[in-house]
mmCIF file of C-alpha atoms in Angstrom:
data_model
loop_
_atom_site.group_PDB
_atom_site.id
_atom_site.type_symbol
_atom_site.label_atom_id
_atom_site.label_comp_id
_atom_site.label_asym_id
_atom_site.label_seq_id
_atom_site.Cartn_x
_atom_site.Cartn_y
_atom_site.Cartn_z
ATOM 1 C CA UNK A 1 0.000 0.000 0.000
ATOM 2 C CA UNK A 2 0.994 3.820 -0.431
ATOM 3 C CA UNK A 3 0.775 4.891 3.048
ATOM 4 C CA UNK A 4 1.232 3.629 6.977
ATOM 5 C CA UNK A 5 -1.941 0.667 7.164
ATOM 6 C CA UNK A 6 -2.910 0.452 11.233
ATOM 7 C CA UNK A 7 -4.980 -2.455 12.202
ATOM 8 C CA UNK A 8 -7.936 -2.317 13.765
ATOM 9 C CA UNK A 9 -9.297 1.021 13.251
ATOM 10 C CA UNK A 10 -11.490 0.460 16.011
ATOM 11 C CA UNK A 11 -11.010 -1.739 19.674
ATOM 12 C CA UNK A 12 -13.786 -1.668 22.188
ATOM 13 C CA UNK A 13 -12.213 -4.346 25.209
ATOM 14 C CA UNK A 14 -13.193 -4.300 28.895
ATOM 15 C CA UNK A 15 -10.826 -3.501 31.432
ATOM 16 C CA UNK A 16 -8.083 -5.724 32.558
ATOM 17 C CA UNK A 17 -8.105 -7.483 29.438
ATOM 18 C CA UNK A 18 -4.898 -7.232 26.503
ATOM 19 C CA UNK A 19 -5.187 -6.072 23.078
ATOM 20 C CA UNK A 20 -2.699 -5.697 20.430
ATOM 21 C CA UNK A 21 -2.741 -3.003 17.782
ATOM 22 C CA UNK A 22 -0.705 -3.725 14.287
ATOM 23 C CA UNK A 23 1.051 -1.232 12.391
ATOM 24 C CA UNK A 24 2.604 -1.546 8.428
ATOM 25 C CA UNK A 25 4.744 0.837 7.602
ATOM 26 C CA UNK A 26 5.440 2.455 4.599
ATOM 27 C CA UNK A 27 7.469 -0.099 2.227
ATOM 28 C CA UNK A 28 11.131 0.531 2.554
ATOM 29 C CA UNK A 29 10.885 2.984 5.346
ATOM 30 C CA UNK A 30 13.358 1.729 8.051
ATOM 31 C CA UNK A 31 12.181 3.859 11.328
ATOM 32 C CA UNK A 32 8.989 3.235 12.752
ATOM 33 C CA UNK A 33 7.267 4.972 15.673
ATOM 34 C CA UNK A 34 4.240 4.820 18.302
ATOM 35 C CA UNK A 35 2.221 7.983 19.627
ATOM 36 C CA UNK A 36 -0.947 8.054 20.953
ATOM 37 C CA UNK A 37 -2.912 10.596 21.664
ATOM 38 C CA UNK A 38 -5.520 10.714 24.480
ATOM 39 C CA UNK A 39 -8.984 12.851 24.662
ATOM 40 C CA UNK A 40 -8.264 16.710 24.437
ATOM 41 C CA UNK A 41 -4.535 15.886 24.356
ATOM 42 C CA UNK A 42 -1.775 16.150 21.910
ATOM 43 C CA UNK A 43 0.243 13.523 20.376
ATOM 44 C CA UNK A 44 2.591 11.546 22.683
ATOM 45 C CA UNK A 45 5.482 9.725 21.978
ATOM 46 C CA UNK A 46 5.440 6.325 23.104
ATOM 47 C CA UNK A 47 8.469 4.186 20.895
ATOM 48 C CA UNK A 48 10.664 4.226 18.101
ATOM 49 C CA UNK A 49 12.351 1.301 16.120
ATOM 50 C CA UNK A 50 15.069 2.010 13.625
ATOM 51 C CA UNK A 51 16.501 -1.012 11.718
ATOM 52 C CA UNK A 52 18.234 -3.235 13.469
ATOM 53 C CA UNK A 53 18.674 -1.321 16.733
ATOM 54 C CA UNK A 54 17.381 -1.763 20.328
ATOM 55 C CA UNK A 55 13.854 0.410 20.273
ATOM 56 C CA UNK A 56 14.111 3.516 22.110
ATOM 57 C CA UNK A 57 11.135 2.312 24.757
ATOM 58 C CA UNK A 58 11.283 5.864 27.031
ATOM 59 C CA UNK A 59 7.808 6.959 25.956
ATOM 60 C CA UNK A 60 6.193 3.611 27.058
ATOM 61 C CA UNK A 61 3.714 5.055 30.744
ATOM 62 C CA UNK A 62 4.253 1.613 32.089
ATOM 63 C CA UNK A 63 5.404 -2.238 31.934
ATOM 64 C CA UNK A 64 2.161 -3.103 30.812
ATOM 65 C CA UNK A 65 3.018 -1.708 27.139
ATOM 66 C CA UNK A 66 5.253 -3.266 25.066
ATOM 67 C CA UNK A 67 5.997 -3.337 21.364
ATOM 68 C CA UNK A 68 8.324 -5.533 19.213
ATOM 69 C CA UNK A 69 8.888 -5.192 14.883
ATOM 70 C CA UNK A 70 8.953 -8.025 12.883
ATOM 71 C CA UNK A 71 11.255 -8.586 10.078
ATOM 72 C CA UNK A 72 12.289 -4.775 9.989
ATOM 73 C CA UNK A 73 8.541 -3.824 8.980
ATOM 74 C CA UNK A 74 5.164 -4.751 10.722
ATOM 75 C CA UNK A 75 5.060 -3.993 14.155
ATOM 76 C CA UNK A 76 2.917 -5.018 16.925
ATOM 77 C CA UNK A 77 1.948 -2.441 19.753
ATOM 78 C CA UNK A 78 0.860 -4.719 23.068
ATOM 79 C CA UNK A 79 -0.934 -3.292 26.101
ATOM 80 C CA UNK A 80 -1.472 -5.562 28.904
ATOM 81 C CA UNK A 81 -4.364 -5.759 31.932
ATOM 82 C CA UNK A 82 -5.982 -2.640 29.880
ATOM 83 C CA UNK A 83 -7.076 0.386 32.039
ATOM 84 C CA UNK A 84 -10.091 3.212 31.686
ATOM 85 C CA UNK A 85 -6.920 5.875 31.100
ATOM 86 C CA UNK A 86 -5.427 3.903 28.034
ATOM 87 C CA UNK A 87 -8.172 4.554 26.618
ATOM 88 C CA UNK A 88 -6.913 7.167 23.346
ATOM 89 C CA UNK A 89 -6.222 6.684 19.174
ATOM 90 C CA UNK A 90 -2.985 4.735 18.652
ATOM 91 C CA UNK A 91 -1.058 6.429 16.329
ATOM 92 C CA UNK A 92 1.857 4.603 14.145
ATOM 93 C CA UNK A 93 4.260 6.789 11.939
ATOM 94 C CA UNK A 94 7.272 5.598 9.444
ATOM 95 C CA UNK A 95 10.049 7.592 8.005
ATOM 96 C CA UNK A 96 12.784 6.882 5.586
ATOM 97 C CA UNK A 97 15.254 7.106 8.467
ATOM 98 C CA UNK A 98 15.642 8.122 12.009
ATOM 99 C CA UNK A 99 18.320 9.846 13.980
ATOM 100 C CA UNK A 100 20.626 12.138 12.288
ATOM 101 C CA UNK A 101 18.899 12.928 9.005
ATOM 102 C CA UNK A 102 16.122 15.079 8.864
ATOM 103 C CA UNK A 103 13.009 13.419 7.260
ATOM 104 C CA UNK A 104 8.974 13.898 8.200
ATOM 105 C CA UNK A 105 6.833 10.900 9.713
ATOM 106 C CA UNK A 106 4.372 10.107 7.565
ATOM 107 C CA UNK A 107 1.381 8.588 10.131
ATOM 108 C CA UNK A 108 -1.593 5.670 10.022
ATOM 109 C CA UNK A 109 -4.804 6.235 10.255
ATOM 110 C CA UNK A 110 -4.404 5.177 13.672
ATOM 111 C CA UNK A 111 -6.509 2.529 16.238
ATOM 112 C CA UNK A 112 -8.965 3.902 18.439
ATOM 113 C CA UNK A 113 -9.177 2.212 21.685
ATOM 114 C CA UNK A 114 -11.658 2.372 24.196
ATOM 115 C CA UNK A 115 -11.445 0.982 27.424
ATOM 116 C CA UNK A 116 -14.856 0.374 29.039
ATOM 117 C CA UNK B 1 6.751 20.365 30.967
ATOM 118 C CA UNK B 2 4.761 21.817 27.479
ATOM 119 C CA UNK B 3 7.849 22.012 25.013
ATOM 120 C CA UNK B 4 5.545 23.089 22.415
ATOM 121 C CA UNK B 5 2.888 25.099 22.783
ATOM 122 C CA UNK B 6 0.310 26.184 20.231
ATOM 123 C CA UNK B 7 -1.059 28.839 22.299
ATOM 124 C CA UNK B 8 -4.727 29.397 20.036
ATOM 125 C CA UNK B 9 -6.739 26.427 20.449
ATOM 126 C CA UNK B 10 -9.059 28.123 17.572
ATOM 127 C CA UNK B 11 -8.794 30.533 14.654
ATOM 128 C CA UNK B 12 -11.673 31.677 12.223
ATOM 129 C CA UNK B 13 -10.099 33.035 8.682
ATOM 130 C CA UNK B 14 -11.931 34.002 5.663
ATOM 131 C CA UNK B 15 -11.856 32.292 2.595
ATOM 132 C CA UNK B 16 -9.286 34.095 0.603
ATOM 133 C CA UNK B 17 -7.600 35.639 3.571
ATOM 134 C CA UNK B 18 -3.715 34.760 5.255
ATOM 135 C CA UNK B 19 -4.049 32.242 7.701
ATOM 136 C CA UNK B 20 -1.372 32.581 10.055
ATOM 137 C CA UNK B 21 -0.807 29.619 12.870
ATOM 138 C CA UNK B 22 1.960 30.301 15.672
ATOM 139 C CA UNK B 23 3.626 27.534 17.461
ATOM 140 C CA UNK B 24 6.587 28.047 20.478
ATOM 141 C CA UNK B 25 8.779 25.977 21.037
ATOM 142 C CA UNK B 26 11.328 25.727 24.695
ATOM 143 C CA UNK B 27 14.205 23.603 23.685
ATOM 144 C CA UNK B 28 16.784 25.221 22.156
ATOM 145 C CA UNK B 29 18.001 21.575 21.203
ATOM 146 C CA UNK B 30 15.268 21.338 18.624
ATOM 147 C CA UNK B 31 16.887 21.407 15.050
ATOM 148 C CA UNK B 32 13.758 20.585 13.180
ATOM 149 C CA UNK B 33 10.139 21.749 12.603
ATOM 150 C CA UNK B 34 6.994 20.376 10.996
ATOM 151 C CA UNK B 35 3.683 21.543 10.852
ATOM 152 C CA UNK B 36 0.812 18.372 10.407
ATOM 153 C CA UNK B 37 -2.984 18.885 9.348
ATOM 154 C CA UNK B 38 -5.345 16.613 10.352
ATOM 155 C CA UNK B 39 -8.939 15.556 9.893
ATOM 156 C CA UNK B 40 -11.403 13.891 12.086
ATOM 157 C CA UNK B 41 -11.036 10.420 11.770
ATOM 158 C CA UNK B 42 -7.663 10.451 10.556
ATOM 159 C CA UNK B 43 -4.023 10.374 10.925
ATOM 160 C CA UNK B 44 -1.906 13.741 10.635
ATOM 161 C CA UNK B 45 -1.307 14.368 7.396
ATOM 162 C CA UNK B 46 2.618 15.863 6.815
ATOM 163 C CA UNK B 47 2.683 19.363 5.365
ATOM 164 C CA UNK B 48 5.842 21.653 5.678
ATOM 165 C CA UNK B 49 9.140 21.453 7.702
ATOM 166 C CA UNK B 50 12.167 23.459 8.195
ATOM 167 C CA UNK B 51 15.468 22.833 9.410
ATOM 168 C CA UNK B 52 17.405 25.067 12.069
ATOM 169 C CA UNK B 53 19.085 26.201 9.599
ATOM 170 C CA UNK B 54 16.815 27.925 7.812
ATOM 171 C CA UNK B 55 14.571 30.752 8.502
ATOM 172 C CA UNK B 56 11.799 30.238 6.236
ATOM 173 C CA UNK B 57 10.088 27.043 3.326
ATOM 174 C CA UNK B 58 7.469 28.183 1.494
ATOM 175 C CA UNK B 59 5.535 25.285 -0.666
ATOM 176 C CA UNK B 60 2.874 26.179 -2.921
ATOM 177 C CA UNK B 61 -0.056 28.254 -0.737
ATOM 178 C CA UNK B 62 2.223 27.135 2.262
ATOM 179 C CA UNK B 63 4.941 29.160 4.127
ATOM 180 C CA UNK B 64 6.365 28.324 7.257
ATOM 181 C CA UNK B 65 8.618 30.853 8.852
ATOM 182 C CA UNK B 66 11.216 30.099 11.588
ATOM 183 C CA UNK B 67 12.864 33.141 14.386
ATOM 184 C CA UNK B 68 15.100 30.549 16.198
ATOM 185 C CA UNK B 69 15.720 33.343 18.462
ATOM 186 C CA UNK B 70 12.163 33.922 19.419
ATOM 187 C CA UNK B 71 11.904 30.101 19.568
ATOM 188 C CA UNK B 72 8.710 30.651 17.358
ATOM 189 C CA UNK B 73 7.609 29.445 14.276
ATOM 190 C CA UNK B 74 4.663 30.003 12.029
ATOM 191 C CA UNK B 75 2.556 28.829 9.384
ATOM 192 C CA UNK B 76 1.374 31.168 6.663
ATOM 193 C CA UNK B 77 -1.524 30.024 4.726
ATOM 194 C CA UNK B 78 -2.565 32.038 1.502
ATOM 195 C CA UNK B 79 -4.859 32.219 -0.357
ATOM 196 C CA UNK B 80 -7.402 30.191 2.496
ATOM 197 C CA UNK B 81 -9.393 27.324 1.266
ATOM 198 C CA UNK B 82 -12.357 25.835 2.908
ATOM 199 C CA UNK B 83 -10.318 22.410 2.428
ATOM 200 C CA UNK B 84 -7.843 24.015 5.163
ATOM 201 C CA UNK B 85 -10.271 23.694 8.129
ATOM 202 C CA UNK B 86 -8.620 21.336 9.730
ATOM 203 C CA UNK B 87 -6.654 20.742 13.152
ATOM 204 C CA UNK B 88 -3.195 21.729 12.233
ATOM 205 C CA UNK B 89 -0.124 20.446 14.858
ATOM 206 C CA UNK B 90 3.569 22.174 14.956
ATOM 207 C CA UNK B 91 5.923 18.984 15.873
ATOM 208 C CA UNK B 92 9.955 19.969 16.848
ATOM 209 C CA UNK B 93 12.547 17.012 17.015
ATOM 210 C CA UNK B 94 16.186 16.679 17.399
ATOM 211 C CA UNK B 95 18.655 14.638 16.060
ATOM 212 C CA UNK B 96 20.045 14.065 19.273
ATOM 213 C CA UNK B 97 16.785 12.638 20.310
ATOM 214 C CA UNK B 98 16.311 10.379 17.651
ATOM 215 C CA UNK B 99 14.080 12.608 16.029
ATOM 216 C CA UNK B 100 10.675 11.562 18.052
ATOM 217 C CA UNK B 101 8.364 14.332 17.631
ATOM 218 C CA UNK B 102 7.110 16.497 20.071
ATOM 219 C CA UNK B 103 4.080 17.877 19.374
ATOM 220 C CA UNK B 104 2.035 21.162 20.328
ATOM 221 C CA UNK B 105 -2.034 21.055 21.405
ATOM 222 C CA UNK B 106 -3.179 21.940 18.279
ATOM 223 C CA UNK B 107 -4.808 24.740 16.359
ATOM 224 C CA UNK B 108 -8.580 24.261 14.686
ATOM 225 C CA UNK B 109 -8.508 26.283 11.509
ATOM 226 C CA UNK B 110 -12.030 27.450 10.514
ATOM 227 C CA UNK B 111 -12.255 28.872 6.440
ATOM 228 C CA UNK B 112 -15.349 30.781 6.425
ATOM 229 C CA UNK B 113 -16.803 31.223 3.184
#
């Protein structure tokens, strides 16, 4: 496809249970990141993957979100024992690179979750 | 800690009219800007950027101007379009950190006929 595909667009779950939200990036696009952004909020950062390099994970609120990339391209955004306050749209960006070369993110149409 | 802040959670512009969005920024470590549009329903949609090094990219109806000094940048939109209501986000990053964005509250654009 031409742009970032995020999978589901919707998630309705009941609290304490785990979802997973997908994310494929644009083909050939080599840094991948996670934002979500929460009711009246702005965007957030949550994670970034570039290539083959430990993910920078310093955006993740707690131990009960994780996220791993397949292969160098589809990646998998996990949140565990779901609470009311995770609850936001799930955002997933790619880029043509991260770190030292300027390029812009080019973002899903993101997964709306909803904790009930 | 806001790093970016988008101070005007609204604007209302005539159709035909400049359209001018502001966006301030704290970290002088911030070496690049972008300015997103989005939709209901959908993902930010990339517009514009500029690099630290430059002071202003203009791109079609789109300008975005950068006083590095100030730590302010803005987005100039002429001629307005009722296609530009929209939310539209200013993002900074730094290569240092690994370019994740940090983005501003947000601006609602309103083209009034």
């Amino acid at each position: 496809g031409a742009g970032v595909s995020q999978s589901p667009s919707n998630k309705v779950t009941e609290k304490g249970k785990d979802v997973e939200l997908r994310c494929d990036p644009i083909s050939g696009h080599t840094a991948l990141y996670w934002y979500r952004q929460s009711l009246g909020q702005g965007l957030e950062f949550l994670i970034y993957f570039q290539g083959n390099s430990a993910p920078d994970k310093s955006g993740l609120p707690s131990d009960r979100f994780s996220a791993e990339r397949t292969g160098g391209s589809v990646s998998t955004l996990t949140i565990q024992r779901t609470q009311q306050e995770d609850s936001a749209v799930y955002l997933c960006a790619s880029s043509t690179t991260g770190g030292w070369v300027n390029q812009p993110q080019h973002f899903g149409d993101g997964t709306r979750l909803s904790i009930l | 800690d806001q790093q970016v802040k988008q101070n005007s959670p609204s604007l209302s512009v005539q159709e035909g009219r400049i359209s001018i969005l502001n966006c301030d920024y704290t970290n002088s470590m911030f070496d690049y800007f972008l300015w997103y549009k989005k939709y209901p329903a959908e993902g930010p949609t990339f517009l514009i950027s500029i690099s630290s090094i430059k002071d202003k990219n203009e791109d079609g109806r789109f300008t975005v101007f950068l006083n590095k000094s100030a730590k302010h940048l803005s987005l100039h939109i002429v001629p307005s379009q009722p296609g530009d209501s929209a939310v539209y986000f200013c993002a900074a990053s730094s290569a240092q950190g690994a370019q994740k964005l940090v983005f501003g509250q947000g601006t609602r654009l309103t083209i009034n006929p």
